[in-house]
Backbone atoms as SQL, in Angstrom:
CREATE TABLE atoms (id INTEGER PRIMARY KEY, chain TEXT, resi INTEGER, resn TEXT, atom TEXT, x REAL, y REAL, z REAL);
INSERT INTO atoms VALUES
  (1, 'A', 1, 'UNK', 'N', 0.853, -1.182, 0.000),
  (2, 'A', 1, 'UNK', 'CA', 0.000, 0.000, 0.000),
  (3, 'A', 1, 'UNK', 'C', 0.896, 1.241, 0.000),
  (4, 'A', 2, 'UNK', 'N', 0.626, 2.147, -0.914),
  (5, 'A', 2, 'UNK', 'CA', 1.407, 3.377, -0.972),
  (6, 'A', 2, 'UNK', 'C', 0.974, 4.321, 0.157),
  (7, 'A', 3, 'UNK', 'N', 1.820, 5.275, 0.450),
  (8, 'A', 3, 'UNK', 'CA', 1.480, 6.240, 1.499),
  (9, 'A', 3, 'UNK', 'C', 0.286, 7.104, 1.104),
  (10, 'A', 4, 'UNK', 'N', 0.166, 7.398, -0.190),
  (11, 'A', 4, 'UNK', 'CA', -0.992, 8.180, -0.632),
  (12, 'A', 4, 'UNK', 'C', -2.280, 7.385, -0.439),
  (13, 'A', 5, 'UNK', 'N', -2.211, 6.060, -0.581),
  (14, 'A', 5, 'UNK', 'CA', -3.378, 5.219, -0.308),
  (15, 'A', 5, 'UNK', 'C', -3.663, 5.192, 1.194),
  (16, 'A', 6, 'UNK', 'N', -2.622, 5.004, 1.987),
  (17, 'A', 6, 'UNK', 'CA', -2.781, 4.936, 3.436),
  (18, 'A', 6, 'UNK', 'C', -3.436, 6.203, 3.982),
  (19, 'A', 7, 'UNK', 'N', -3.025, 7.346, 3.452),
  (20, 'A', 7, 'UNK', 'CA', -3.519, 8.625, 3.948),
  (21, 'A', 7, 'UNK', 'C', -4.508, 9.276, 2.976),
  (22, 'A', 8, 'UNK', 'N', -5.222, 8.460, 2.210),
  (23, 'A', 8, 'UNK', 'CA', -6.133, 8.987, 1.185),
  (24, 'A', 8, 'UNK', 'C', -7.246, 9.857, 1.782),
  (25, 'A', 9, 'UNK', 'N', -7.793, 9.479, 2.934),
  (26, 'A', 9, 'UNK', 'CA', -8.850, 10.289, 3.555),
  (27, 'A', 9, 'UNK', 'C', -8.311, 11.654, 3.959),
  (28, 'A', 10, 'UNK', 'N', -7.108, 11.668, 4.497),
  (29, 'A', 10, 'UNK', 'CA', -6.487, 12.908, 4.905),
  (30, 'A', 10, 'UNK', 'C', -6.230, 13.808, 3.688),
  (31, 'A', 11, 'UNK', 'N', -5.698, 13.224, 2.625),
  (32, 'A', 11, 'UNK', 'CA', -5.421, 13.986, 1.400),
  (33, 'A', 11, 'UNK', 'C', -6.723, 14.514, 0.799),
  (34, 'A', 12, 'UNK', 'N', -7.738, 13.677, 0.761),
  (35, 'A', 12, 'UNK', 'CA', -9.029, 14.084, 0.214),
  (36, 'A', 12, 'UNK', 'C', -9.625, 15.249, 1.012),
  (37, 'A', 13, 'UNK', 'N', -9.546, 15.153, 2.321),
  (38, 'A', 13, 'UNK', 'CA', -10.067, 16.225, 3.168),
  (39, 'A', 13, 'UNK', 'C', -9.275, 17.518, 2.960),
  (40, 'A', 14, 'UNK', 'N', -7.963, 17.399, 2.868),
  (41, 'A', 14, 'UNK', 'CA', -7.123, 18.579, 2.645),
  (42, 'A', 14, 'UNK', 'C', -7.479, 19.243, 1.323),
  (43, 'A', 15, 'UNK', 'N', -7.729, 18.428, 0.305),
  (44, 'A', 15, 'UNK', 'CA', -8.059, 18.945, -1.014),
  (45, 'A', 15, 'UNK', 'C', -9.409, 19.649, -1.005),
  (46, 'A', 16, 'UNK', 'N', -10.410, 19.028, -0.389),
  (47, 'A', 16, 'UNK', 'CA', -11.758, 19.604, -0.400),
  (48, 'A', 16, 'UNK', 'C', -12.025, 20.504, 0.798),
  (49, 'A', 17, 'UNK', 'N', -11.171, 20.449, 1.792),
  (50, 'A', 17, 'UNK', 'CA', -11.417, 21.189, 3.033),
  (51, 'A', 17, 'UNK', 'C', -10.839, 22.577, 3.091),
  (52, 'A', 18, 'UNK', 'N', -10.357, 23.065, 1.980),
  (53, 'A', 18, 'UNK', 'CA', -9.905, 24.446, 1.955),
  (54, 'A', 18, 'UNK', 'C', -8.466, 24.669, 2.360),
  (55, 'A', 19, 'UNK', 'N', -7.602, 23.664, 2.231),
  (56, 'A', 19, 'UNK', 'CA', -6.185, 23.889, 2.500),
  (57, 'A', 19, 'UNK', 'C', -5.615, 24.674, 1.323),
  (58, 'A', 20, 'UNK', 'N', -5.089, 25.825, 1.617),
  (59, 'A', 20, 'UNK', 'CA', -4.523, 26.687, 0.583),
  (60, 'A', 20, 'UNK', 'C', -3.068, 26.289, 0.317),
  (61, 'A', 21, 'UNK', 'N', -2.621, 26.501, -0.911),
  (62, 'A', 21, 'UNK', 'CA', -1.243, 26.186, -1.313),
  (63, 'A', 21, 'UNK', 'C', -0.875, 24.750, -0.947),
  (64, 'A', 22, 'UNK', 'N', -1.798, 23.835, -1.164),
  (65, 'A', 22, 'UNK', 'CA', -1.604, 22.439, -0.794),
  (66, 'A', 22, 'UNK', 'C', -0.519, 21.796, -1.648),
  (67, 'A', 23, 'UNK', 'N', 0.371, 21.098, -0.966),
  (68, 'A', 23, 'UNK', 'CA', 1.430, 20.341, -1.625),
  (69, 'A', 23, 'UNK', 'C', 1.470, 18.950, -0.997),
  (70, 'A', 24, 'UNK', 'N', 1.373, 17.917, -1.839),
  (71, 'A', 24, 'UNK', 'CA', 1.436, 16.530, -1.368),
  (72, 'A', 24, 'UNK', 'C', 2.526, 15.841, -2.175),
  (73, 'A', 25, 'UNK', 'N', 3.605, 15.451, -1.483),
  (74, 'A', 25, 'UNK', 'CA', 4.732, 14.824, -2.166),
  (75, 'A', 25, 'UNK', 'C', 5.229, 13.638, -1.350),
  (76, 'A', 26, 'UNK', 'N', 5.541, 12.569, -2.067),
  (77, 'A', 26, 'UNK', 'CA', 6.113, 11.393, -1.425),
  (78, 'A', 26, 'UNK', 'C', 7.585, 11.317, -1.807),
  (79, 'A', 27, 'UNK', 'N', 8.439, 11.195, -0.774),
  (80, 'A', 27, 'UNK', 'CA', 9.872, 11.144, -1.017),
  (81, 'A', 27, 'UNK', 'C', 10.535, 10.305, 0.070),
  (82, 'A', 28, 'UNK', 'N', 11.345, 9.335, -0.340),
  (83, 'A', 28, 'UNK', 'CA', 12.074, 8.475, 0.599),
  (84, 'A', 28, 'UNK', 'C', 11.159, 7.830, 1.643),
  (85, 'A', 29, 'UNK', 'N', 10.032, 7.307, 1.183),
  (86, 'A', 29, 'UNK', 'CA', 9.053, 6.631, 2.038),
  (87, 'A', 29, 'UNK', 'C', 8.447, 7.524, 3.116),
  (88, 'A', 30, 'UNK', 'N', 8.399, 8.813, 2.833),
  (89, 'A', 30, 'UNK', 'CA', 7.748, 9.774, 3.720),
  (90, 'A', 30, 'UNK', 'C', 6.818, 10.622, 2.864),
  (91, 'A', 31, 'UNK', 'N', 5.591, 10.828, 3.348),
  (92, 'A', 31, 'UNK', 'CA', 4.621, 11.673, 2.659),
  (93, 'A', 31, 'UNK', 'C', 4.645, 13.049, 3.310),
  (94, 'A', 32, 'UNK', 'N', 4.891, 14.065, 2.491),
  (95, 'A', 32, 'UNK', 'CA', 4.937, 15.443, 2.963),
  (96, 'A', 32, 'UNK', 'C', 3.666, 16.155, 2.510),
  (97, 'A', 33, 'UNK', 'N', 2.895, 16.654, 3.476),
  (98, 'A', 33, 'UNK', 'CA', 1.688, 17.417, 3.177),
  (99, 'A', 33, 'UNK', 'C', 1.879, 18.799, 3.789),
  (100, 'A', 34, 'UNK', 'N', 1.855, 19.806, 2.917),
  (101, 'A', 34, 'UNK', 'CA', 2.082, 21.175, 3.374),
  (102, 'A', 34, 'UNK', 'C', 0.978, 22.077, 2.850),
  (103, 'A', 35, 'UNK', 'N', 0.715, 23.152, 3.578),
  (104, 'A', 35, 'UNK', 'CA', -0.264, 24.127, 3.143),
  (105, 'A', 35, 'UNK', 'C', -0.652, 25.052, 4.271),
  (106, 'A', 36, 'UNK', 'N', -1.724, 25.795, 4.042),
  (107, 'A', 36, 'UNK', 'CA', -2.240, 26.743, 5.029),
  (108, 'A', 36, 'UNK', 'C', -3.738, 26.525, 5.153),
  (109, 'A', 37, 'UNK', 'N', -4.239, 26.559, 6.394),
  (110, 'A', 37, 'UNK', 'CA', -5.663, 26.316, 6.620),
  (111, 'A', 37, 'UNK', 'C', -6.087, 26.930, 7.946),
  (112, 'A', 38, 'UNK', 'N', -7.398, 27.006, 8.110),
  (113, 'A', 38, 'UNK', 'CA', -7.942, 27.441, 9.391),
  (114, 'A', 38, 'UNK', 'C', -7.610, 26.399, 10.452),
  (115, 'A', 39, 'UNK', 'N', -7.612, 26.838, 11.681),
  (116, 'A', 39, 'UNK', 'CA', -7.287, 25.956, 12.806),
  (117, 'A', 39, 'UNK', 'C', -8.183, 24.718, 12.840),
  (118, 'A', 40, 'UNK', 'N', -9.488, 24.899, 12.575),
  (119, 'A', 40, 'UNK', 'CA', -10.414, 23.760, 12.617),
  (120, 'A', 40, 'UNK', 'C', -10.073, 22.727, 11.549),
  (121, 'A', 41, 'UNK', 'N', -9.611, 23.189, 10.383),
  (122, 'A', 41, 'UNK', 'CA', -9.210, 22.257, 9.317),
  (123, 'A', 41, 'UNK', 'C', -7.946, 21.513, 9.740),
  (124, 'A', 42, 'UNK', 'N', -6.999, 22.232, 10.302),
  (125, 'A', 42, 'UNK', 'CA', -5.763, 21.599, 10.770),
  (126, 'A', 42, 'UNK', 'C', -6.068, 20.545, 11.834),
  (127, 'A', 43, 'UNK', 'N', -6.963, 20.866, 12.765),
  (128, 'A', 43, 'UNK', 'CA', -7.340, 19.901, 13.804),
  (129, 'A', 43, 'UNK', 'C', -7.945, 18.641, 13.194),
  (130, 'A', 44, 'UNK', 'N', -8.802, 18.803, 12.191),
  (131, 'A', 44, 'UNK', 'CA', -9.423, 17.644, 11.546),
  (132, 'A', 44, 'UNK', 'C', -8.377, 16.812, 10.800),
  (133, 'A', 45, 'UNK', 'N', -7.402, 17.460, 10.205),
  (134, 'A', 45, 'UNK', 'CA', -6.323, 16.721, 9.529),
  (135, 'A', 45, 'UNK', 'C', -5.560, 15.862, 10.529),
  (136, 'A', 46, 'UNK', 'N', -5.277, 16.424, 11.700),
  (137, 'A', 46, 'UNK', 'CA', -4.593, 15.637, 12.732),
  (138, 'A', 46, 'UNK', 'C', -5.461, 14.460, 13.196),
  (139, 'A', 47, 'UNK', 'N', -6.770, 14.675, 13.307),
  (140, 'A', 47, 'UNK', 'CA', -7.674, 13.583, 13.678),
  (141, 'A', 47, 'UNK', 'C', -7.645, 12.464, 12.641),
  (142, 'A', 48, 'UNK', 'N', -7.633, 12.829, 11.369),
  (143, 'A', 48, 'UNK', 'CA', -7.577, 11.827, 10.302),
  (144, 'A', 48, 'UNK', 'C', -6.230, 11.100, 10.302),
  (145, 'A', 49, 'UNK', 'N', -5.176, 11.821, 10.621),
  (146, 'A', 49, 'UNK', 'CA', -3.851, 11.187, 10.741),
  (147, 'A', 49, 'UNK', 'C', -3.872, 10.143, 11.854),
  (148, 'A', 50, 'UNK', 'N', -4.463, 10.500, 12.976),
  (149, 'A', 50, 'UNK', 'CA', -4.517, 9.569, 14.103),
  (150, 'A', 50, 'UNK', 'C', -5.363, 8.340, 13.768),
  (151, 'A', 51, 'UNK', 'N', -6.402, 8.503, 12.947),
  (152, 'A', 51, 'UNK', 'CA', -7.204, 7.348, 12.534),
  (153, 'A', 51, 'UNK', 'C', -6.390, 6.408, 11.649),
  (154, 'A', 52, 'UNK', 'N', -5.569, 6.972, 10.780),
  (155, 'A', 52, 'UNK', 'CA', -4.770, 6.149, 9.859),
  (156, 'A', 52, 'UNK', 'C', -3.581, 5.506, 10.564),
  (157, 'A', 53, 'UNK', 'N', -3.046, 6.167, 11.580),
  (158, 'A', 53, 'UNK', 'CA', -1.880, 5.671, 12.316),
  (159, 'A', 53, 'UNK', 'C', -2.114, 5.953, 13.800),
  (160, 'A', 54, 'UNK', 'N', -2.950, 5.124, 14.467),
  (161, 'A', 54, 'UNK', 'CA', -3.400, 5.416, 15.834),
  (162, 'A', 54, 'UNK', 'C', -2.291, 5.718, 16.835),
  (163, 'A', 55, 'UNK', 'N', -1.156, 5.043, 16.730),
  (164, 'A', 55, 'UNK', 'CA', -0.065, 5.288, 17.672),
  (165, 'A', 55, 'UNK', 'C', 0.876, 6.391, 17.200),
  (166, 'A', 56, 'UNK', 'N', 0.657, 6.863, 15.973),
  (167, 'A', 56, 'UNK', 'CA', 1.501, 7.890, 15.355),
  (168, 'A', 56, 'UNK', 'C', 2.976, 7.520, 15.456),
  (169, 'A', 57, 'UNK', 'N', 3.279, 6.251, 15.163),
  (170, 'A', 57, 'UNK', 'CA', 4.656, 5.758, 15.277),
  (171, 'A', 57, 'UNK', 'C', 5.273, 5.372, 13.943),
  (172, 'A', 58, 'UNK', 'N', 4.513, 5.461, 12.885),
  (173, 'A', 58, 'UNK', 'CA', 5.031, 5.024, 11.594),
  (174, 'A', 58, 'UNK', 'C', 6.137, 5.934, 11.069),
  (175, 'A', 59, 'UNK', 'N', 6.120, 7.180, 11.476),
  (176, 'A', 59, 'UNK', 'CA', 7.118, 8.166, 11.031),
  (177, 'A', 59, 'UNK', 'C', 7.178, 8.240, 9.510),
  (178, 'A', 60, 'UNK', 'N', 5.997, 8.136, 8.887),
  (179, 'A', 60, 'UNK', 'CA', 5.948, 8.174, 7.421),
  (180, 'A', 60, 'UNK', 'C', 5.149, 9.356, 6.898),
  (181, 'A', 61, 'UNK', 'N', 4.835, 10.322, 7.771),
  (182, 'A', 61, 'UNK', 'CA', 4.067, 11.491, 7.354),
  (183, 'A', 61, 'UNK', 'C', 4.614, 12.739, 8.031),
  (184, 'A', 62, 'UNK', 'N', 4.804, 13.782, 7.238),
  (185, 'A', 62, 'UNK', 'CA', 5.131, 15.099, 7.764),
  (186, 'A', 62, 'UNK', 'C', 3.959, 15.992, 7.387),
  (187, 'A', 63, 'UNK', 'N', 3.229, 16.434, 8.396),
  (188, 'A', 63, 'UNK', 'CA', 2.045, 17.268, 8.200),
  (189, 'A', 63, 'UNK', 'C', 2.408, 18.682, 8.633),
  (190, 'A', 64, 'UNK', 'N', 2.650, 19.538, 7.653),
  (191, 'A', 64, 'UNK', 'CA', 3.115, 20.902, 7.900),
  (192, 'A', 64, 'UNK', 'C', 2.044, 21.880, 7.425),
  (193, 'A', 65, 'UNK', 'N', 1.080, 22.162, 8.311),
  (194, 'A', 65, 'UNK', 'CA', -0.038, 23.037, 7.979),
  (195, 'A', 65, 'UNK', 'C', 0.041, 24.293, 8.841),
  (196, 'A', 66, 'UNK', 'N', 0.248, 25.440, 8.195),
  (197, 'A', 66, 'UNK', 'CA', 0.252, 26.714, 8.903),
  (198, 'A', 66, 'UNK', 'C', -1.186, 27.183, 9.097),
  (199, 'A', 67, 'UNK', 'N', -1.455, 27.820, 10.226),
  (200, 'A', 67, 'UNK', 'CA', -2.805, 28.299, 10.532),
  (201, 'A', 67, 'UNK', 'C', -3.008, 29.685, 9.926),
  (202, 'A', 68, 'UNK', 'N', -4.114, 29.828, 9.207),
  (203, 'A', 68, 'UNK', 'CA', -4.502, 31.091, 8.589),
  (204, 'A', 68, 'UNK', 'C', -5.555, 31.734, 9.469),
  (205, 'A', 69, 'UNK', 'N', -5.379, 32.990, 9.742),
  (206, 'A', 69, 'UNK', 'CA', -6.371, 33.727, 10.531),
  (207, 'A', 69, 'UNK', 'C', -7.074, 34.718, 9.619),
  (208, 'A', 70, 'UNK', 'N', -8.401, 34.704, 9.646),
  (209, 'A', 70, 'UNK', 'CA', -9.181, 35.650, 8.852),
  (210, 'A', 70, 'UNK', 'C', -8.993, 35.442, 7.358),
  (211, 'A', 71, 'UNK', 'N', -9.243, 36.487, 6.617),
  (212, 'A', 71, 'UNK', 'CA', -9.079, 36.420, 5.180),
  (213, 'A', 71, 'UNK', 'C', -10.275, 35.789, 4.490),
  (214, 'A', 72, 'UNK', 'N', -10.073, 35.526, 3.205),
  (215, 'A', 72, 'UNK', 'CA', -11.141, 34.927, 2.428),
  (216, 'A', 72, 'UNK', 'C', -10.548, 34.146, 1.268),
  (217, 'A', 73, 'UNK', 'N', -11.359, 33.289, 0.728),
  (218, 'A', 73, 'UNK', 'CA', -10.998, 32.482, -0.430),
  (219, 'A', 73, 'UNK', 'C', -11.977, 32.850, -1.539),
  (220, 'A', 74, 'UNK', 'N', -11.506, 32.872, -2.764),
  (221, 'A', 74, 'UNK', 'CA', -12.399, 33.122, -3.899),
  (222, 'A', 74, 'UNK', 'C', -12.820, 31.772, -4.475),
  (223, 'A', 75, 'UNK', 'N', -14.084, 31.661, -4.817),
  (224, 'A', 75, 'UNK', 'CA', -14.628, 30.415, -5.349),
  (225, 'A', 75, 'UNK', 'C', -15.416, 30.739, -6.609),
  (226, 'A', 76, 'UNK', 'N', -15.144, 29.984, -7.672),
  (227, 'A', 76, 'UNK', 'CA', -15.907, 30.150, -8.907),
  (228, 'A', 76, 'UNK', 'C', -17.019, 29.116, -8.941),
  (229, 'A', 77, 'UNK', 'N', -18.232, 29.580, -9.058),
  (230, 'A', 77, 'UNK', 'CA', -19.405, 28.713, -9.031),
  (231, 'A', 77, 'UNK', 'C', -19.413, 27.820, -10.268),
  (232, 'A', 78, 'UNK', 'N', -19.712, 26.543, -10.034),
  (233, 'A', 78, 'UNK', 'CA', -19.775, 25.547, -11.108),
  (234, 'A', 78, 'UNK', 'C', -21.211, 25.080, -11.283),
  (235, 'A', 79, 'UNK', 'N', -21.469, 24.462, -12.419),
  (236, 'A', 79, 'UNK', 'CA', -22.792, 23.924, -12.691),
  (237, 'A', 79, 'UNK', 'C', -23.168, 22.937, -11.581),
  (238, 'A', 80, 'UNK', 'N', -24.373, 23.059, -11.065),
  (239, 'A', 80, 'UNK', 'CA', -24.856, 22.168, -10.006),
  (240, 'A', 80, 'UNK', 'C', -24.583, 22.669, -8.600),
  (241, 'A', 81, 'UNK', 'N', -23.798, 23.744, -8.466),
  (242, 'A', 81, 'UNK', 'CA', -23.506, 24.299, -7.139),
  (243, 'A', 81, 'UNK', 'C', -24.703, 25.039, -6.573),
  (244, 'A', 82, 'UNK', 'N', -24.774, 25.036, -5.259),
  (245, 'A', 82, 'UNK', 'CA', -25.626, 25.960, -4.524),
  (246, 'A', 82, 'UNK', 'C', -24.822, 26.350, -3.290),
  (247, 'A', 83, 'UNK', 'N', -25.253, 27.348, -2.569),
  (248, 'A', 83, 'UNK', 'CA', -24.447, 27.828, -1.448),
  (249, 'A', 83, 'UNK', 'C', -24.236, 26.766, -0.377),
  (250, 'A', 84, 'UNK', 'N', -25.218, 25.897, -0.175),
  (251, 'A', 84, 'UNK', 'CA', -25.058, 24.819, 0.816),
  (252, 'A', 84, 'UNK', 'C', -23.969, 23.836, 0.401),
  (253, 'A', 85, 'UNK', 'N', -23.969, 23.447, -0.879),
  (254, 'A', 85, 'UNK', 'CA', -22.944, 22.523, -1.376),
  (255, 'A', 85, 'UNK', 'C', -21.555, 23.149, -1.270),
  (256, 'A', 86, 'UNK', 'N', -21.471, 24.431, -1.585),
  (257, 'A', 86, 'UNK', 'CA', -20.185, 25.121, -1.490),
  (258, 'A', 86, 'UNK', 'C', -19.735, 25.184, -0.029),
  (259, 'A', 87, 'UNK', 'N', -20.656, 25.498, 0.874),
  (260, 'A', 87, 'UNK', 'CA', -20.323, 25.580, 2.303),
  (261, 'A', 87, 'UNK', 'C', -19.802, 24.251, 2.828),
  (262, 'A', 88, 'UNK', 'N', -20.326, 23.136, 2.317),
  (263, 'A', 88, 'UNK', 'CA', -19.879, 21.816, 2.760),
  (264, 'A', 88, 'UNK', 'C', -18.412, 21.563, 2.455),
  (265, 'A', 89, 'UNK', 'N', -17.845, 22.299, 1.521),
  (266, 'A', 89, 'UNK', 'CA', -16.435, 22.135, 1.155),
  (267, 'A', 89, 'UNK', 'C', -15.498, 22.836, 2.123),
  (268, 'A', 90, 'UNK', 'N', -16.069, 23.660, 2.994),
  (269, 'A', 90, 'UNK', 'CA', -15.283, 24.438, 3.954),
  (270, 'A', 90, 'UNK', 'C', -15.769, 24.119, 5.369),
  (271, 'A', 91, 'UNK', 'N', -14.956, 23.437, 6.165),
  (272, 'A', 91, 'UNK', 'CA', -15.378, 23.075, 7.521),
  (273, 'A', 91, 'UNK', 'C', -15.830, 24.286, 8.335),
  (274, 'A', 92, 'UNK', 'N', -16.960, 24.143, 8.999),
  (275, 'A', 92, 'UNK', 'CA', -17.497, 25.199, 9.841),
  (276, 'A', 92, 'UNK', 'C', -18.233, 26.289, 9.085),
  (277, 'A', 93, 'UNK', 'N', -18.330, 26.148, 7.780),
  (278, 'A', 93, 'UNK', 'CA', -18.972, 27.171, 6.956),
  (279, 'A', 93, 'UNK', 'C', -20.450, 26.844, 6.779),
  (280, 'A', 94, 'UNK', 'N', -21.258, 27.881, 6.637),
  (281, 'A', 94, 'UNK', 'CA', -22.680, 27.712, 6.340),
  (282, 'A', 94, 'UNK', 'C', -23.012, 28.541, 5.111),
  (283, 'A', 95, 'UNK', 'N', -24.123, 28.215, 4.476),
  (284, 'A', 95, 'UNK', 'CA', -24.533, 28.992, 3.302),
  (285, 'A', 95, 'UNK', 'C', -24.842, 30.428, 3.705),
  (286, 'A', 96, 'UNK', 'N', -25.331, 30.603, 4.951),
  (287, 'A', 96, 'UNK', 'CA', -25.670, 31.939, 5.425),
  (288, 'A', 96, 'UNK', 'C', -24.422, 32.830, 5.521),
  (289, 'A', 97, 'UNK', 'N', -23.309, 32.256, 6.008),
  (290, 'A', 97, 'UNK', 'CA', -22.068, 33.032, 6.108),
  (291, 'A', 97, 'UNK', 'C', -21.570, 33.428, 4.725),
  (292, 'A', 98, 'UNK', 'N', -21.695, 32.515, 3.776),
  (293, 'A', 98, 'UNK', 'CA', -21.270, 32.821, 2.406),
  (294, 'A', 98, 'UNK', 'C', -22.153, 33.929, 1.831),
  (295, 'A', 99, 'UNK', 'N', -23.444, 33.800, 2.035),
  (296, 'A', 99, 'UNK', 'CA', -24.373, 34.813, 1.520),
  (297, 'A', 99, 'UNK', 'C', -24.074, 36.182, 2.129),
  (298, 'A', 100, 'UNK', 'N', -23.871, 36.235, 3.442),
  (299, 'A', 100, 'UNK', 'CA', -23.571, 37.501, 4.121),
  (300, 'A', 100, 'UNK', 'C', -22.299, 38.135, 3.567),
  (301, 'A', 101, 'UNK', 'N', -21.306, 37.315, 3.257),
  (302, 'A', 101, 'UNK', 'CA', -20.035, 37.833, 2.729),
  (303, 'A', 101, 'UNK', 'C', -20.167, 38.326, 1.293),
  (304, 'A', 102, 'UNK', 'N', -21.268, 37.968, 0.621),
  (305, 'A', 102, 'UNK', 'CA', -21.431, 38.314, -0.787),
  (306, 'A', 102, 'UNK', 'C', -22.705, 39.101, -1.071),
  (307, 'A', 103, 'UNK', 'N', -23.309, 39.699, -0.046),
  (308, 'A', 103, 'UNK', 'CA', -24.556, 40.444, -0.243),
  (309, 'A', 103, 'UNK', 'C', -24.403, 41.576, -1.251),
  (310, 'A', 104, 'UNK', 'N', -23.188, 42.063, -1.412),
  (311, 'A', 104, 'UNK', 'CA', -22.974, 43.154, -2.360),
  (312, 'A', 104, 'UNK', 'C', -23.099, 42.684, -3.817),
  (313, 'A', 105, 'UNK', 'N', -22.953, 41.374, -4.054),
  (314, 'A', 105, 'UNK', 'CA', -23.051, 40.865, -5.427),
  (315, 'A', 105, 'UNK', 'C', -24.186, 39.866, -5.623),
  (316, 'A', 106, 'UNK', 'N', -24.722, 39.317, -4.548),
  (317, 'A', 106, 'UNK', 'CA', -25.824, 38.350, -4.640),
  (318, 'A', 106, 'UNK', 'C', -27.111, 38.983, -4.104),
  (319, 'A', 107, 'UNK', 'N', -28.120, 39.055, -4.949),
  (320, 'A', 107, 'UNK', 'CA', -29.410, 39.582, -4.505),
  (321, 'A', 107, 'UNK', 'C', -30.239, 38.515, -3.795),
  (322, 'A', 108, 'UNK', 'N', -30.032, 37.271, -4.201),
  (323, 'A', 108, 'UNK', 'CA', -30.832, 36.167, -3.699),
  (324, 'A', 108, 'UNK', 'C', -29.912, 34.956, -3.557),
  (325, 'A', 109, 'UNK', 'N', -29.868, 34.302, -2.379),
  (326, 'A', 109, 'UNK', 'CA', -28.973, 33.163, -2.201),
  (327, 'A', 109, 'UNK', 'C', -29.325, 31.966, -3.086),
  (328, 'A', 110, 'UNK', 'N', -30.517, 31.941, -3.630),
  (329, 'A', 110, 'UNK', 'CA', -30.931, 30.831, -4.494),
  (330, 'A', 110, 'UNK', 'C', -30.620, 31.084, -5.961),
  (331, 'A', 111, 'UNK', 'N', -30.113, 32.268, -6.270),
  (332, 'A', 111, 'UNK', 'CA', -29.839, 32.603, -7.673),
  (333, 'A', 111, 'UNK', 'C', -28.351, 32.861, -7.867),
  (334, 'A', 112, 'UNK', 'N', -27.634, 31.777, -8.098),
  (335, 'A', 112, 'UNK', 'CA', -26.215, 31.863, -8.428),
  (336, 'A', 112, 'UNK', 'C', -26.019, 31.159, -9.770),
  (337, 'A', 113, 'UNK', 'N', -24.950, 31.526, -10.465),
  (338, 'A', 113, 'UNK', 'CA', -24.763, 31.031, -11.818),
  (339, 'A', 113, 'UNK', 'C', -23.327, 30.571, -12.040),
  (340, 'A', 114, 'UNK', 'N', -23.144, 29.521, -12.845),
  (341, 'A', 114, 'UNK', 'CA', -21.787, 29.081, -13.166),
  (342, 'A', 114, 'UNK', 'C', -20.956, 30.239, -13.725),
  (343, 'A', 115, 'UNK', 'N', -19.732, 30.311, -13.242),
  (344, 'A', 115, 'UNK', 'CA', -18.829, 31.376, -13.672),
  (345, 'A', 115, 'UNK', 'C', -18.767, 32.550, -12.708),
  (346, 'A', 116, 'UNK', 'N', -19.804, 32.702, -11.872),
  (347, 'A', 116, 'UNK', 'CA', -19.773, 33.766, -10.863),
  (348, 'A', 116, 'UNK', 'C', -18.656, 33.473, -9.875),
  (349, 'A', 117, 'UNK', 'N', -18.020, 34.504, -9.371),
  (350, 'A', 117, 'UNK', 'CA', -17.004, 34.345, -8.335),
  (351, 'A', 117, 'UNK', 'C', -17.535, 34.949, -7.050),
  (352, 'A', 118, 'UNK', 'N', -17.397, 34.175, -5.972),
  (353, 'A', 118, 'UNK', 'CA', -17.865, 34.634, -4.668),
  (354, 'A', 118, 'UNK', 'C', -16.740, 34.501, -3.656),
  (355, 'A', 119, 'UNK', 'N', -16.878, 35.240, -2.564),
  (356, 'A', 119, 'UNK', 'CA', -15.895, 35.188, -1.480),
  (357, 'A', 119, 'UNK', 'C', -16.353, 34.174, -0.434),
  (358, 'A', 120, 'UNK', 'N', -15.396, 33.401, 0.052),
  (359, 'A', 120, 'UNK', 'CA', -15.655, 32.480, 1.151),
  (360, 'A', 120, 'UNK', 'C', -14.865, 32.998, 2.347),
  (361, 'A', 121, 'UNK', 'N', -15.538, 33.483, 3.388),
  (362, 'A', 121, 'UNK', 'CA', -14.790, 34.002, 4.556),
  (363, 'A', 121, 'UNK', 'C', -14.081, 32.856, 5.283),
  (364, 'A', 122, 'UNK', 'N', -12.845, 33.095, 5.638),
  (365, 'A', 122, 'UNK', 'CA', -12.064, 32.060, 6.349),
  (366, 'A', 122, 'UNK', 'C', -11.954, 32.387, 7.809);
């Protein structure tokens, strides 16, 4: 089993969970995962690491996630998206928070269109 397979849940969460500047590299039997994320995302990554390696003794993963405070992420709306689906991609996010952050460009939270860019508060 490759390290990317072993830590697939962690990698998947990092990819969909809003880790910015994500880098996943395997070198010399060690998987290096680096990036920046909110504290809650970092905590969940550590929880997933502990599930994959309960004793944390394998010494086959370097998880280097810097904590981001505040700020925002830009998201381009895709076909089939709605604010709830988008919020699910960001831990702790709700459609209401996204709508509030974009009231200047969204008249109605139910009317979004592919290609629109919205802010996701971090």
